Amino acid sequence: MNPVVLTIIISSLGLGTILTFIGSHWLLVWMGLEINTLAILPLMIRQHHPRAVEASTKYFITQATASALLLFASVTNAWTSGEWNLVEMVNPGSATLATIALALKIGLAPLHFWLPEVLQGLDLTTGLILSTWQKLAPFAILLQLYPSLNPNLLVFLGVLSTMVGGWGGLNQTQLRKILAYSSIAHLGWMISILHYSHNLTQLNLILYIIMTSTTFLLFKTFNSTKINSISSSSAKSPLLSIIALMTLLSLGGLPPLSGFMPKWLILQELTKQNLAIPAIIMAMMALLSLFFYLRLCYATTLTMTPNPVNMLTSWRTKLSHNLTLTTTASLSIFLLPITPAILMLVS
């Protein structure tokens, strides 16, 4: 892609997200979301492949539907209350509609059907942007609206998302679909605690972005999109395979890694709020997610492919001093011991 065009697209992505961050008027926030959606479409379709075209079309239709619902919710709220301010969501019907629209935008269950299919049609770099950066703007709106939203609806969406994310990833062999269901499960953890402790939602979002970025960067380094192709990674780069093992276990929430921290704190907060049954269901679904992460760990570090894989692989991964991967991998693995300090920062 032309560097000038790429610069304009990346700048537009940043502009859309920043507009949503700083906006207090519904139309300005909606405009930021639209810029964000339109800016990523050229990145999605740049492969000139039928699967990329299909993924871009599905993404555009889904996001346009969510934006229309969100605009309708804001107009309805302004009609009944006379307020265009973002935090003045006084109409319960508008708040519920806005919740559903934002759930569709980020891919929460039961509105998640587009996410695995879209992510499967993208390359790993664009998939990384879709799984991390594109979640920031909707969550910026949710973090401002959370006092007005229905907590029962949020907990229902959260528990259902953890169930779908856990069950959906079990029989997948494509790494991008596994990461899509992983994203759905993590989003469920974030949304379930939003009304009771928005600081924990922010902490979980930050850690999710760090761990998902590490995983995508590792798969991009291995040039792997399937489980059978990742099994040759230990022979190519043993150190990166060990880092991939630790990162995947951290994504699954296994102690003593960083990914255990948000799950532990969220379960503790849900129990304090007398929501023991949702907490138990989410903890059990986390075991399902951990199972398919363990499948990936087994394929990454404990097996060697018995037959040649039908794809281009290098005999030895090129060694490069990737500061981004080093930083995100370290944060994905070693943050649990400083949990008290992090709690002081976010509280």
PDB file of N, CA and C in Angstrom, residues 106 115 119 127-136 139 178-190 200-216 247 250-251 258-259 262-263 293 328 331-332 335:
ATOM      1  N   ILE A 106     -18.867  -4.116  19.313  1.00  0.00           N
ATOM      2  CA  ILE A 106     -17.650  -4.771  19.800  1.00  0.00           C
ATOM      3  C   ILE A 106     -17.698  -6.283  19.664  1.00  0.00           C
ATOM      4  N   LEU A 115     -17.988 -11.515  14.219  1.00  0.00           N
ATOM      5  CA  LEU A 115     -16.581 -11.342  14.604  1.00  0.00           C
ATOM      6  C   LEU A 115     -15.672 -12.491  14.153  1.00  0.00           C
ATOM      7  N   LEU A 119     -12.799 -11.792  11.277  1.00  0.00           N
ATOM      8  CA  LEU A 119     -11.388 -11.931  11.660  1.00  0.00           C
ATOM      9  C   LEU A 119     -10.696 -13.017  10.842  1.00  0.00           C
ATOM     10  N   GLY A 127      -6.102  -7.895  11.673  1.00  0.00           N
ATOM     11  CA  GLY A 127      -6.826  -8.551  12.754  1.00  0.00           C
ATOM     12  C   GLY A 127      -6.421  -8.025  14.119  1.00  0.00           C
ATOM     13  N   LEU A 128      -5.142  -7.699  14.272  1.00  0.00           N
ATOM     14  CA  LEU A 128      -4.673  -7.095  15.522  1.00  0.00           C
ATOM     15  C   LEU A 128      -5.350  -5.749  15.764  1.00  0.00           C
ATOM     16  N   ILE A 129      -5.436  -4.919  14.720  1.00  0.00           N
ATOM     17  CA  ILE A 129      -6.088  -3.613  14.861  1.00  0.00           C
ATOM     18  C   ILE A 129      -7.566  -3.787  15.200  1.00  0.00           C
ATOM     19  N   LEU A 130      -8.226  -4.734  14.526  1.00  0.00           N
ATOM     20  CA  LEU A 130      -9.655  -4.959  14.762  1.00  0.00           C
ATOM     21  C   LEU A 130      -9.905  -5.467  16.175  1.00  0.00           C
ATOM     22  N   SER A 131      -9.008  -6.296  16.702  1.00  0.00           N
ATOM     23  CA  SER A 131      -9.222  -6.902  18.015  1.00  0.00           C
ATOM     24  C   SER A 131      -8.828  -5.993  19.164  1.00  0.00           C
ATOM     25  N   THR A 132      -8.029  -4.969  18.908  1.00  0.00           N
ATOM     26  CA  THR A 132      -7.540  -4.118  20.003  1.00  0.00           C
ATOM     27  C   THR A 132      -8.001  -2.672  19.831  1.00  0.00           C
ATOM     28  N   TRP A 133      -7.484  -1.995  18.812  1.00  0.00           N
ATOM     29  CA  TRP A 133      -7.749  -0.562  18.669  1.00  0.00           C
ATOM     30  C   TRP A 133      -9.233  -0.265  18.461  1.00  0.00           C
ATOM     31  N   GLN A 134      -9.922  -1.113  17.707  1.00  0.00           N
ATOM     32  CA  GLN A 134     -11.328  -0.855  17.387  1.00  0.00           C
ATOM     33  C   GLN A 134     -12.249  -1.067  18.591  1.00  0.00           C
ATOM     34  N   LYS A 135     -11.744  -1.616  19.674  1.00  0.00           N
ATOM     35  CA  LYS A 135     -12.556  -1.768  20.890  1.00  0.00           C
ATOM     36  C   LYS A 135     -12.513  -0.511  21.760  1.00  0.00           C
ATOM     37  N   LEU A 136     -11.550   0.370  21.510  1.00  0.00           N
ATOM     38  CA  LEU A 136     -11.347   1.499  22.426  1.00  0.00           C
ATOM     39  C   LEU A 136     -12.505   2.495  22.386  1.00  0.00           C
ATOM     40  N   PHE A 139     -15.788   1.254  24.031  1.00  0.00           N
ATOM     41  CA  PHE A 139     -15.628   1.177  25.484  1.00  0.00           C
ATOM     42  C   PHE A 139     -15.522   2.561  26.110  1.00  0.00           C
ATOM     43  N   ILE A 178      -9.930 -18.798  16.788  1.00  0.00           N
ATOM     44  CA  ILE A 178      -9.703 -19.022  18.214  1.00  0.00           C
ATOM     45  C   ILE A 178      -9.520 -17.694  18.933  1.00  0.00           C
ATOM     46  N   LEU A 179      -8.754 -16.781  18.333  1.00  0.00           N
ATOM     47  CA  LEU A 179      -8.557 -15.469  18.946  1.00  0.00           C
ATOM     48  C   LEU A 179      -9.844 -14.649  18.948  1.00  0.00           C
ATOM     49  N   ALA A 180     -10.710 -14.857  17.955  1.00  0.00           N
ATOM     50  CA  ALA A 180     -11.997 -14.158  17.936  1.00  0.00           C
ATOM     51  C   ALA A 180     -12.867 -14.613  19.109  1.00  0.00           C
ATOM     52  N   TYR A 181     -12.957 -15.927  19.332  1.00  0.00           N
ATOM     53  CA  TYR A 181     -13.745 -16.412  20.471  1.00  0.00           C
ATOM     54  C   TYR A 181     -13.089 -16.046  21.796  1.00  0.00           C
ATOM     55  N   SER A 182     -11.766 -15.981  21.824  1.00  0.00           N
ATOM     56  CA  SER A 182     -11.068 -15.482  23.006  1.00  0.00           C
ATOM     57  C   SER A 182     -11.454 -14.027  23.285  1.00  0.00           C
ATOM     58  N   SER A 183     -11.551 -13.234  22.218  1.00  0.00           N
ATOM     59  CA  SER A 183     -11.958 -11.837  22.364  1.00  0.00           C
ATOM     60  C   SER A 183     -13.374 -11.731  22.918  1.00  0.00           C
ATOM     61  N   ILE A 184     -14.290 -12.564  22.417  1.00  0.00           N
ATOM     62  CA  ILE A 184     -15.680 -12.542  22.901  1.00  0.00           C
ATOM     63  C   ILE A 184     -15.723 -12.871  24.396  1.00  0.00           C
ATOM     64  N   ALA A 185     -14.959 -13.881  24.814  1.00  0.00           N
ATOM     65  CA  ALA A 185     -14.950 -14.260  26.226  1.00  0.00           C
ATOM     66  C   ALA A 185     -14.387 -13.137  27.104  1.00  0.00           C
ATOM     67  N   HIS A 186     -13.288 -12.516  26.671  1.00  0.00           N
ATOM     68  CA  HIS A 186     -12.706 -11.431  27.465  1.00  0.00           C
ATOM     69  C   HIS A 186     -13.636 -10.225  27.534  1.00  0.00           C
ATOM     70  N   LEU A 187     -14.309  -9.920  26.419  1.00  0.00           N
ATOM     71  CA  LEU A 187     -15.260  -8.812  26.435  1.00  0.00           C
ATOM     72  C   LEU A 187     -16.400  -9.091  27.414  1.00  0.00           C
ATOM     73  N   GLY A 188     -16.792 -10.364  27.528  1.00  0.00           N
ATOM     74  CA  GLY A 188     -17.819 -10.717  28.504  1.00  0.00           C
ATOM     75  C   GLY A 188     -17.387 -10.423  29.928  1.00  0.00           C
ATOM     76  N   TRP A 189     -16.134 -10.729  30.253  1.00  0.00           N
ATOM     77  CA  TRP A 189     -15.622 -10.406  31.597  1.00  0.00           C
ATOM     78  C   TRP A 189     -15.644  -8.900  31.839  1.00  0.00           C
ATOM     79  N   MET A 190     -15.283  -8.128  30.826  1.00  0.00           N
ATOM     80  CA  MET A 190     -15.245  -6.665  30.998  1.00  0.00           C
ATOM     81  C   MET A 190     -16.633  -6.089  31.210  1.00  0.00           C
ATOM     82  N   LEU A 200     -12.166  -1.782  37.158  1.00  0.00           N
ATOM     83  CA  LEU A 200     -11.765  -3.143  36.791  1.00  0.00           C
ATOM     84  C   LEU A 200     -11.982  -3.394  35.306  1.00  0.00           C
ATOM     85  N   THR A 201     -13.023  -2.783  34.726  1.00  0.00           N
ATOM     86  CA  THR A 201     -13.223  -2.906  33.283  1.00  0.00           C
ATOM     87  C   THR A 201     -12.056  -2.286  32.525  1.00  0.00           C
ATOM     88  N   GLN A 202     -11.621  -1.103  32.963  1.00  0.00           N
ATOM     89  CA  GLN A 202     -10.468  -0.460  32.307  1.00  0.00           C
ATOM     90  C   GLN A 202      -9.210  -1.313  32.452  1.00  0.00           C
ATOM     91  N   LEU A 203      -8.990  -1.856  33.652  1.00  0.00           N
ATOM     92  CA  LEU A 203      -7.803  -2.693  33.877  1.00  0.00           C
ATOM     93  C   LEU A 203      -7.841  -3.932  32.990  1.00  0.00           C
ATOM     94  N   ASN A 204      -9.014  -4.571  32.919  1.00  0.00           N
ATOM     95  CA  ASN A 204      -9.147  -5.767  32.085  1.00  0.00           C
ATOM     96  C   ASN A 204      -8.952  -5.436  30.613  1.00  0.00           C
ATOM     97  N   LEU A 205      -9.476  -4.291  30.165  1.00  0.00           N
ATOM     98  CA  LEU A 205      -9.320  -3.884  28.766  1.00  0.00           C
ATOM     99  C   LEU A 205      -7.856  -3.665  28.419  1.00  0.00           C
ATOM    100  N   ILE A 206      -7.124  -3.000  29.310  1.00  0.00           N
ATOM    101  CA  ILE A 206      -5.701  -2.736  29.061  1.00  0.00           C
ATOM    102  C   ILE A 206      -4.916  -4.047  28.976  1.00  0.00           C
ATOM    103  N   LEU A 207      -5.169  -4.948  29.932  1.00  0.00           N
ATOM    104  CA  LEU A 207      -4.450  -6.221  29.920  1.00  0.00           C
ATOM    105  C   LEU A 207      -4.849  -7.074  28.721  1.00  0.00           C
ATOM    106  N   TYR A 208      -6.124  -7.027  28.348  1.00  0.00           N
ATOM    107  CA  TYR A 208      -6.562  -7.771  27.159  1.00  0.00           C
ATOM    108  C   TYR A 208      -5.847  -7.277  25.911  1.00  0.00           C
ATOM    109  N   ILE A 209      -5.733  -5.950  25.769  1.00  0.00           N
ATOM    110  CA  ILE A 209      -5.055  -5.389  24.598  1.00  0.00           C
ATOM    111  C   ILE A 209      -3.583  -5.804  24.584  1.00  0.00           C
ATOM    112  N   ILE A 210      -2.935  -5.784  25.749  1.00  0.00           N
ATOM    113  CA  ILE A 210      -1.524  -6.162  25.827  1.00  0.00           C
ATOM    114  C   ILE A 210      -1.338  -7.637  25.451  1.00  0.00           C
ATOM    115  N   MET A 211      -2.148  -8.516  26.042  1.00  0.00           N
ATOM    116  CA  MET A 211      -1.982  -9.960  25.798  1.00  0.00           C
ATOM    117  C   MET A 211      -2.368 -10.338  24.364  1.00  0.00           C
ATOM    118  N   THR A 212      -3.439  -9.727  23.843  1.00  0.00           N
ATOM    119  CA  THR A 212      -3.840 -10.033  22.466  1.00  0.00           C
ATOM    120  C   THR A 212      -2.812  -9.512  21.469  1.00  0.00           C
ATOM    121  N   SER A 213      -2.249  -8.336  21.725  1.00  0.00           N
ATOM    122  CA  SER A 213      -1.199  -7.807  20.849  1.00  0.00           C
ATOM    123  C   SER A 213       0.001  -8.739  20.824  1.00  0.00           C
ATOM    124  N   THR A 214       0.394  -9.237  21.996  1.00  0.00           N
ATOM    125  CA  THR A 214       1.515 -10.176  22.060  1.00  0.00           C
ATOM    126  C   THR A 214       1.234 -11.433  21.244  1.00  0.00           C
ATOM    127  N   THR A 215       0.010 -11.967  21.381  1.00  0.00           N
ATOM    128  CA  THR A 215      -0.337 -13.202  20.669  1.00  0.00           C
ATOM    129  C   THR A 215      -0.331 -12.992  19.161  1.00  0.00           C
ATOM    130  N   PHE A 216      -0.938 -11.909  18.695  1.00  0.00           N
ATOM    131  CA  PHE A 216      -0.941 -11.636  17.253  1.00  0.00           C
ATOM    132  C   PHE A 216       0.477 -11.422  16.724  1.00  0.00           C
ATOM    133  N   THR A 247       2.338 -16.649  27.190  1.00  0.00           N
ATOM    134  CA  THR A 247       1.312 -15.672  26.824  1.00  0.00           C
ATOM    135  C   THR A 247      -0.054 -16.322  26.681  1.00  0.00           C
ATOM    136  N   SER A 250      -1.386 -17.056  30.003  1.00  0.00           N
ATOM    137  CA  SER A 250      -1.832 -15.808  30.618  1.00  0.00           C
ATOM    138  C   SER A 250      -3.191 -15.386  30.071  1.00  0.00           C
ATOM    139  N   LEU A 251      -3.403 -15.548  28.763  1.00  0.00           N
ATOM    140  CA  LEU A 251      -4.719 -15.267  28.180  1.00  0.00           C
ATOM    141  C   LEU A 251      -5.799 -16.150  28.809  1.00  0.00           C
ATOM    142  N   SER A 258      -0.055 -12.690  34.369  1.00  0.00           N
ATOM    143  CA  SER A 258      -0.799 -11.426  34.433  1.00  0.00           C
ATOM    144  C   SER A 258      -2.288 -11.605  34.177  1.00  0.00           C
ATOM    145  N   GLY A 259      -2.659 -12.545  33.298  1.00  0.00           N
ATOM    146  CA  GLY A 259      -4.063 -12.711  32.954  1.00  0.00           C
ATOM    147  C   GLY A 259      -4.933 -13.202  34.098  1.00  0.00           C
ATOM    148  N   PRO A 262      -7.075  -9.832  36.408  1.00  0.00           N
ATOM    149  CA  PRO A 262      -8.427  -9.294  36.223  1.00  0.00           C
ATOM    150  C   PRO A 262      -9.530 -10.303  36.544  1.00  0.00           C
ATOM    151  N   LYS A 263      -9.321 -11.581  36.215  1.00  0.00           N
ATOM    152  CA  LYS A 263     -10.343 -12.586  36.525  1.00  0.00           C
ATOM    153  C   LYS A 263     -10.522 -12.728  38.036  1.00  0.00           C
ATOM    154  N   TYR A 293      -6.755 -22.864  25.001  1.00  0.00           N
ATOM    155  CA  TYR A 293      -5.414 -22.269  25.083  1.00  0.00           C
ATOM    156  C   TYR A 293      -4.372 -23.368  25.328  1.00  0.00           C
ATOM    157  N   THR A 328       5.322  -6.018  25.268  1.00  0.00           N
ATOM    158  CA  THR A 328       3.998  -6.594  25.510  1.00  0.00           C
ATOM    159  C   THR A 328       4.096  -7.984  26.122  1.00  0.00           C
ATOM    160  N   LEU A 331       4.873  -7.607  29.835  1.00  0.00           N
ATOM    161  CA  LEU A 331       3.689  -7.172  30.582  1.00  0.00           C
ATOM    162  C   LEU A 331       2.640  -8.273  30.647  1.00  0.00           C
ATOM    163  N   SER A 332       2.568  -9.128  29.624  1.00  0.00           N
ATOM    164  CA  SER A 332       1.581 -10.208  29.610  1.00  0.00           C
ATOM    165  C   SER A 332       1.880 -11.289  30.636  1.00  0.00           C
ATOM    166  N   LEU A 335       2.988  -9.258  35.469  1.00  0.00           N
ATOM    167  CA  LEU A 335       2.333  -8.169  36.199  1.00  0.00           C
ATOM    168  C   LEU A 335       1.657  -8.598  37.498  1.00  0.00           C
TER     169      LEU A 335
END
